[in-house]
Amino acid sequence: GNSVTQMEGPVTLSEEAFLTINCTYTATGYPSLFWYVQYPGEGLQLLLKATKADDKGSNKGFEATYRKETTSFHLEKGSVQVSDSAVYFCALSADSWGKLQFGAGTQVVVTP
Amino acid sequence: DADVTQTPRNRITKTGKRIMLECSQTKGHDRMYWYRQDPGLGLRLIYYSFDVKDINKGEISDGYSVSRQAQAKFSLSLESAIPNQTALYFCATSDFTSGSPDTQYFGPGTRLTVL
């Protein structure tokens, strides 16, 4: 079956540090890939997505590139802020029904 | 106003009680989903519905039932709550007719505690 594996947290960083969260997937066919973010006390929000190989999704300074050869979709941000403290979920959608398969989530804590 | 709302936001109940969690949306989306979130497990799909007449089981439907009362309303019921159903529950919607049918929009969640 389909699955998503992402690095365990918490990841603790200082403000302005570089952030990488690794995500790899297993899926049949050509899934769409997503990063969702969950701020404390809130629901999930779509951060970025990519629908085919070599696509780069970007939003709010975050980027992720769909790498089919390595089945990966790593999230990166060059300079994090305290406001980026949240839980980040990698997810895939591999069928026409649009169902999402989520990774376990990675908590990111950014300190001043 | 929020596009996807969930009630209640917090609920504490006892083992064996029947509980209903409600979700409403004003986005006009046809598809609705229920997930539960547990620490270290991410979100897992409980049920999903593609229109009022279409209900489908997800990955972990045992112990749960749903009702799609209208396009905008999708309720999740626990007929006889048990402690391992303690979790954070999310409702989500998506729009099949949009350019991004697999992009989901989430409600704020309901924190359920079963004692």
mmCIF file of C-alpha atoms in Angstrom:
data_model
loop_
_atom_site.group_PDB
_atom_site.id
_atom_site.type_symbol
_atom_site.label_atom_id
_atom_site.label_comp_id
_atom_site.label_asym_id
_atom_site.label_seq_id
_atom_site.Cartn_x
_atom_site.Cartn_y
_atom_site.Cartn_z
ATOM 1 C CA GLY A 1 0.000 0.000 0.000
ATOM 2 C CA ASN A 2 0.909 3.661 -0.070
ATOM 3 C CA SER A 3 2.903 5.179 2.743
ATOM 4 C CA VAL A 4 4.713 8.347 3.755
ATOM 5 C CA THR A 5 7.731 8.472 6.018
ATOM 6 C CA GLN A 6 9.042 11.687 7.462
ATOM 7 C CA MET A 7 11.743 12.491 9.938
ATOM 8 C CA GLU A 8 10.889 12.396 13.590
ATOM 9 C CA GLY A 9 10.813 15.511 15.672
ATOM 10 C CA PRO A 10 10.969 17.651 17.487
ATOM 11 C CA VAL A 11 13.363 19.689 15.426
ATOM 12 C CA THR A 12 14.653 22.646 17.410
ATOM 13 C CA LEU A 13 16.269 25.549 15.582
ATOM 14 C CA SER A 14 17.369 29.079 16.239
ATOM 15 C CA GLU A 15 15.758 31.917 14.354
ATOM 16 C CA GLU A 16 17.273 32.459 10.865
ATOM 17 C CA ALA A 17 18.586 28.871 10.717
ATOM 18 C CA PHE A 18 18.084 26.619 7.690
ATOM 19 C CA LEU A 19 15.311 24.052 7.960
ATOM 20 C CA THR A 20 15.064 20.717 6.187
ATOM 21 C CA ILE A 21 12.406 18.111 6.886
ATOM 22 C CA ASN A 22 12.879 14.856 5.020
ATOM 23 C CA CYS A 23 9.941 13.044 3.459
ATOM 24 C CA THR A 24 9.969 9.870 1.394
ATOM 25 C CA TYR A 25 7.024 7.975 -0.008
ATOM 26 C CA THR A 26 5.916 4.649 -1.397
ATOM 27 C CA ALA A 27 3.107 4.663 -3.915
ATOM 28 C CA THR A 28 1.906 3.059 -7.098
ATOM 29 C CA GLY A 29 1.485 5.278 -10.087
ATOM 30 C CA TYR A 30 2.157 8.998 -9.962
ATOM 31 C CA PRO A 31 0.918 10.544 -6.736
ATOM 32 C CA SER A 32 0.482 14.206 -5.941
ATOM 33 C CA LEU A 33 2.579 15.303 -2.980
ATOM 34 C CA PHE A 34 1.740 17.830 -0.301
ATOM 35 C CA TRP A 35 3.079 19.593 2.745
ATOM 36 C CA TYR A 36 0.506 20.663 5.314
ATOM 37 C CA VAL A 37 1.247 22.775 8.388
ATOM 38 C CA GLN A 38 -0.560 22.722 11.725
ATOM 39 C CA TYR A 39 -0.053 25.735 13.972
ATOM 40 C CA PRO A 40 -0.755 25.264 17.691
ATOM 41 C CA GLY A 41 -4.453 24.829 18.391
ATOM 42 C CA GLU A 42 -5.448 24.954 14.733
ATOM 43 C CA GLY A 43 -6.388 22.638 11.897
ATOM 44 C CA LEU A 44 -4.100 21.751 9.032
ATOM 45 C CA GLN A 45 -3.412 24.212 6.237
ATOM 46 C CA LEU A 46 -1.976 23.417 2.840
ATOM 47 C CA LEU A 47 1.544 24.813 2.652
ATOM 48 C CA LEU A 48 2.540 23.656 -0.823
ATOM 49 C CA LYS A 49 2.022 20.867 -3.321
ATOM 50 C CA ALA A 50 3.497 19.285 -6.424
ATOM 51 C CA THR A 51 1.655 17.110 -8.884
ATOM 52 C CA LYS A 52 4.363 15.619 -11.088
ATOM 53 C CA ALA A 53 8.030 14.713 -11.115
ATOM 54 C CA ASP A 54 10.494 17.626 -10.917
ATOM 55 C CA ASP A 55 7.745 20.080 -9.959
ATOM 56 C CA LYS A 56 8.740 22.501 -7.220
ATOM 57 C CA GLY A 57 6.109 23.694 -4.796
ATOM 58 C CA SER A 58 6.752 26.922 -2.909
ATOM 59 C CA ASN A 59 4.959 29.159 -0.441
ATOM 60 C CA LYS A 60 5.909 31.518 2.412
ATOM 61 C CA GLY A 61 9.609 30.895 1.800
ATOM 62 C CA PHE A 62 9.221 27.102 1.948
ATOM 63 C CA GLU A 63 10.110 24.902 -1.003
ATOM 64 C CA ALA A 64 9.902 21.229 -1.872
ATOM 65 C CA THR A 65 10.810 19.419 -5.105
ATOM 66 C CA TYR A 66 9.095 16.233 -6.271
ATOM 67 C CA ARG A 67 11.933 13.751 -6.852
ATOM 68 C CA LYS A 68 10.609 10.597 -8.441
ATOM 69 C CA GLU A 69 14.018 8.938 -8.694
ATOM 70 C CA THR A 70 14.478 9.103 -4.936
ATOM 71 C CA THR A 71 10.729 9.063 -4.076
ATOM 72 C CA SER A 72 11.250 12.126 -1.942
ATOM 73 C CA PHE A 73 9.636 15.500 -1.275
ATOM 74 C CA HIS A 74 11.864 17.223 1.280
ATOM 75 C CA LEU A 75 10.724 20.529 2.741
ATOM 76 C CA GLU A 76 13.227 23.385 3.045
ATOM 77 C CA LYS A 77 13.300 26.963 4.244
ATOM 78 C CA GLY A 78 16.382 29.115 4.177
ATOM 79 C CA SER A 79 15.737 31.271 7.245
ATOM 80 C CA VAL A 80 13.114 30.256 9.768
ATOM 81 C CA GLN A 81 11.218 32.546 12.078
ATOM 82 C CA VAL A 82 9.647 31.936 15.469
ATOM 83 C CA SER A 83 6.259 32.049 13.710
ATOM 84 C CA ASP A 84 7.246 28.924 11.731
ATOM 85 C CA SER A 85 6.970 26.848 14.895
ATOM 86 C CA ALA A 86 4.365 24.226 14.026
ATOM 87 C CA VAL A 87 3.853 20.597 13.099
ATOM 88 C CA TYR A 88 4.533 19.816 9.441
ATOM 89 C CA PHE A 89 2.898 16.885 7.652
ATOM 90 C CA CYS A 90 3.968 15.342 4.390
ATOM 91 C CA ALA A 91 1.134 13.666 2.481
ATOM 92 C CA LEU A 92 0.334 12.019 -0.835
ATOM 93 C CA SER A 93 -2.748 11.495 -2.944
ATOM 94 C CA ALA A 94 -2.529 8.543 -5.281
ATOM 95 C CA ASP A 95 -6.034 7.932 -6.547
ATOM 96 C CA SER A 96 -8.836 9.750 -8.292
ATOM 97 C CA TRP A 97 -10.781 10.005 -5.054
ATOM 98 C CA GLY A 98 -8.359 12.542 -3.634
ATOM 99 C CA LYS A 99 -7.782 10.629 -0.408
ATOM 100 C CA LEU A 100 -4.671 11.712 1.481
ATOM 101 C CA GLN A 101 -2.094 9.472 3.116
ATOM 102 C CA PHE A 102 -0.213 11.371 5.816
ATOM 103 C CA GLY A 103 3.174 10.971 7.419
ATOM 104 C CA ALA A 104 3.445 11.042 11.202
ATOM 105 C CA GLY A 105 4.239 14.753 11.333
ATOM 106 C CA THR A 106 7.372 16.625 12.407
ATOM 107 C CA GLN A 107 7.228 19.218 15.146
ATOM 108 C CA VAL A 108 9.449 22.231 14.525
ATOM 109 C CA VAL A 109 10.351 24.586 17.348
ATOM 110 C CA VAL A 110 12.102 27.848 16.479
ATOM 111 C CA THR A 111 13.663 29.795 19.333
ATOM 112 C CA PRO A 112 14.575 33.507 19.288
ATOM 113 C CA ASP B 1 -16.359 33.239 9.454
ATOM 114 C CA ALA B 2 -14.476 30.000 9.078
ATOM 115 C CA ASP B 3 -15.200 27.962 5.956
ATOM 116 C CA VAL B 4 -15.128 24.623 7.790
ATOM 117 C CA THR B 5 -16.482 24.524 11.323
ATOM 118 C CA GLN B 6 -16.574 21.723 13.844
ATOM 119 C CA THR B 7 -18.652 21.366 16.991
ATOM 120 C CA PRO B 8 -17.928 20.823 19.760
ATOM 121 C CA ARG B 9 -14.300 21.922 19.948
ATOM 122 C CA ASN B 10 -13.687 19.943 23.105
ATOM 123 C CA ARG B 11 -15.613 17.071 24.629
ATOM 124 C CA ILE B 12 -15.040 14.827 27.615
ATOM 125 C CA THR B 13 -17.234 11.767 27.887
ATOM 126 C CA LYS B 14 -17.374 8.386 29.574
ATOM 127 C CA THR B 15 -16.905 4.904 28.226
ATOM 128 C CA GLY B 16 -20.065 3.564 26.609
ATOM 129 C CA LYS B 17 -21.637 6.921 25.816
ATOM 130 C CA ARG B 18 -22.833 7.843 22.337
ATOM 131 C CA ILE B 19 -21.100 10.904 20.921
ATOM 132 C CA MET B 20 -21.715 12.919 17.778
ATOM 133 C CA LEU B 21 -19.205 15.292 16.250
ATOM 134 C CA GLU B 22 -20.523 17.721 13.679
ATOM 135 C CA CYS B 23 -18.922 19.392 10.702
ATOM 136 C CA SER B 24 -20.331 22.146 8.522
ATOM 137 C CA GLN B 25 -18.815 23.894 5.525
ATOM 138 C CA THR B 26 -19.638 26.981 3.538
ATOM 139 C CA LYS B 27 -17.162 26.309 0.746
ATOM 140 C CA GLY B 28 -19.710 24.557 -1.463
ATOM 141 C CA HIS B 29 -17.441 21.533 -1.762
ATOM 142 C CA ASP B 30 -18.864 18.160 -2.659
ATOM 143 C CA ARG B 31 -16.342 15.977 -0.840
ATOM 144 C CA MET B 32 -16.005 15.693 2.922
ATOM 145 C CA TYR B 33 -13.707 13.625 5.127
ATOM 146 C CA TRP B 34 -13.228 12.666 8.771
ATOM 147 C CA TYR B 35 -9.752 12.011 10.188
ATOM 148 C CA ARG B 36 -8.355 11.298 13.602
ATOM 149 C CA GLN B 37 -4.955 12.494 14.744
ATOM 150 C CA ASP B 38 -2.888 10.597 17.284
ATOM 151 C CA PRO B 39 0.621 11.550 18.410
ATOM 152 C CA GLY B 40 3.248 9.845 16.271
ATOM 153 C CA LEU B 41 0.678 8.459 13.827
ATOM 154 C CA GLY B 42 -0.276 11.495 11.802
ATOM 155 C CA LEU B 43 -3.819 11.683 10.482
ATOM 156 C CA ARG B 44 -5.766 8.580 9.564
ATOM 157 C CA LEU B 45 -8.903 8.555 7.450
ATOM 158 C CA ILE B 46 -12.079 7.323 9.156
ATOM 159 C CA TYR B 47 -14.785 7.953 6.535
ATOM 160 C CA TYR B 48 -15.233 10.004 3.399
ATOM 161 C CA SER B 49 -18.181 11.124 1.331
ATOM 162 C CA PHE B 50 -18.290 12.378 -2.226
ATOM 163 C CA ASP B 51 -21.896 13.487 -2.133
ATOM 164 C CA VAL B 52 -24.984 13.056 0.012
ATOM 165 C CA LYS B 53 -25.646 9.557 -1.343
ATOM 166 C CA ASP B 54 -22.057 8.353 -1.249
ATOM 167 C CA ILE B 55 -20.368 7.232 1.982
ATOM 168 C CA ASN B 56 -17.144 5.240 2.094
ATOM 169 C CA LYS B 57 -15.089 3.628 4.837
ATOM 170 C CA GLY B 58 -11.565 4.780 5.348
ATOM 171 C CA GLU B 59 -8.580 3.159 6.976
ATOM 172 C CA ILE B 60 -9.995 2.983 10.532
ATOM 173 C CA SER B 61 -13.806 2.977 10.393
ATOM 174 C CA ASP B 62 -14.476 0.339 13.072
ATOM 175 C CA GLY B 63 -16.377 1.838 16.015
ATOM 176 C CA TYR B 64 -17.483 4.877 14.004
ATOM 177 C CA SER B 65 -20.428 5.791 11.792
ATOM 178 C CA VAL B 66 -21.211 8.870 9.724
ATOM 179 C CA SER B 67 -24.151 10.739 8.268
ATOM 180 C CA ARG B 68 -24.117 13.191 5.369
ATOM 181 C CA GLN B 69 -27.239 15.165 6.121
ATOM 182 C CA ALA B 70 -26.692 17.688 3.344
ATOM 183 C CA GLN B 71 -23.915 18.729 1.028
ATOM 184 C CA ALA B 72 -22.676 21.076 3.725
ATOM 185 C CA LYS B 73 -22.975 18.795 6.769
ATOM 186 C CA PHE B 74 -21.105 15.630 7.687
ATOM 187 C CA SER B 75 -21.415 14.127 11.178
ATOM 188 C CA LEU B 76 -19.273 11.504 12.861
ATOM 189 C CA SER B 77 -20.757 9.283 15.580
ATOM 190 C CA LEU B 78 -19.172 7.048 18.151
ATOM 191 C CA GLU B 79 -21.968 4.656 19.105
ATOM 192 C CA SER B 80 -20.288 3.437 22.272
ATOM 193 C CA ALA B 81 -17.162 5.409 23.058
ATOM 194 C CA ILE B 82 -14.056 3.668 24.372
ATOM 195 C CA PRO B 83 -10.864 5.183 25.820
ATOM 196 C CA ASN B 84 -8.712 4.398 22.769
ATOM 197 C CA GLN B 85 -10.942 6.706 20.753
ATOM 198 C CA THR B 86 -9.449 9.603 22.678
ATOM 199 C CA ALA B 87 -7.911 11.727 19.924
ATOM 200 C CA LEU B 88 -8.108 14.926 17.934
ATOM 201 C CA TYR B 89 -10.705 14.665 15.165
ATOM 202 C CA PHE B 90 -10.623 16.711 11.975
ATOM 203 C CA CYS B 91 -13.149 17.285 9.268
ATOM 204 C CA ALA B 92 -11.951 18.279 5.805
ATOM 205 C CA THR B 93 -13.458 19.178 2.438
ATOM 206 C CA SER B 94 -12.359 19.211 -1.170
ATOM 207 C CA ASP B 95 -13.867 20.252 -4.469
ATOM 208 C CA PHE B 96 -13.929 17.689 -7.284
ATOM 209 C CA THR B 97 -14.807 20.315 -9.853
ATOM 210 C CA SER B 98 -11.888 22.590 -9.040
ATOM 211 C CA GLY B 99 -8.476 22.557 -10.643
ATOM 212 C CA SER B 100 -7.114 20.949 -7.493
ATOM 213 C CA PRO B 101 -9.550 18.180 -6.520
ATOM 214 C CA ASP B 102 -7.079 16.613 -4.124
ATOM 215 C CA THR B 103 -6.434 19.775 -2.082
ATOM 216 C CA GLN B 104 -8.237 19.449 1.232
ATOM 217 C CA TYR B 105 -9.377 22.201 3.612
ATOM 218 C CA PHE B 106 -9.495 21.380 7.283
ATOM 219 C CA GLY B 107 -11.652 22.431 10.193
ATOM 220 C CA PRO B 108 -10.128 23.463 13.537
ATOM 221 C CA GLY B 109 -10.570 20.038 15.107
ATOM 222 C CA THR B 110 -12.465 18.495 18.006
ATOM 223 C CA ARG B 111 -10.507 17.206 20.971
ATOM 224 C CA LEU B 112 -12.324 14.167 22.359
ATOM 225 C CA THR B 113 -11.440 12.532 25.647
ATOM 226 C CA VAL B 114 -13.087 9.248 26.635
ATOM 227 C CA LEU B 115 -12.679 8.374 30.297
#
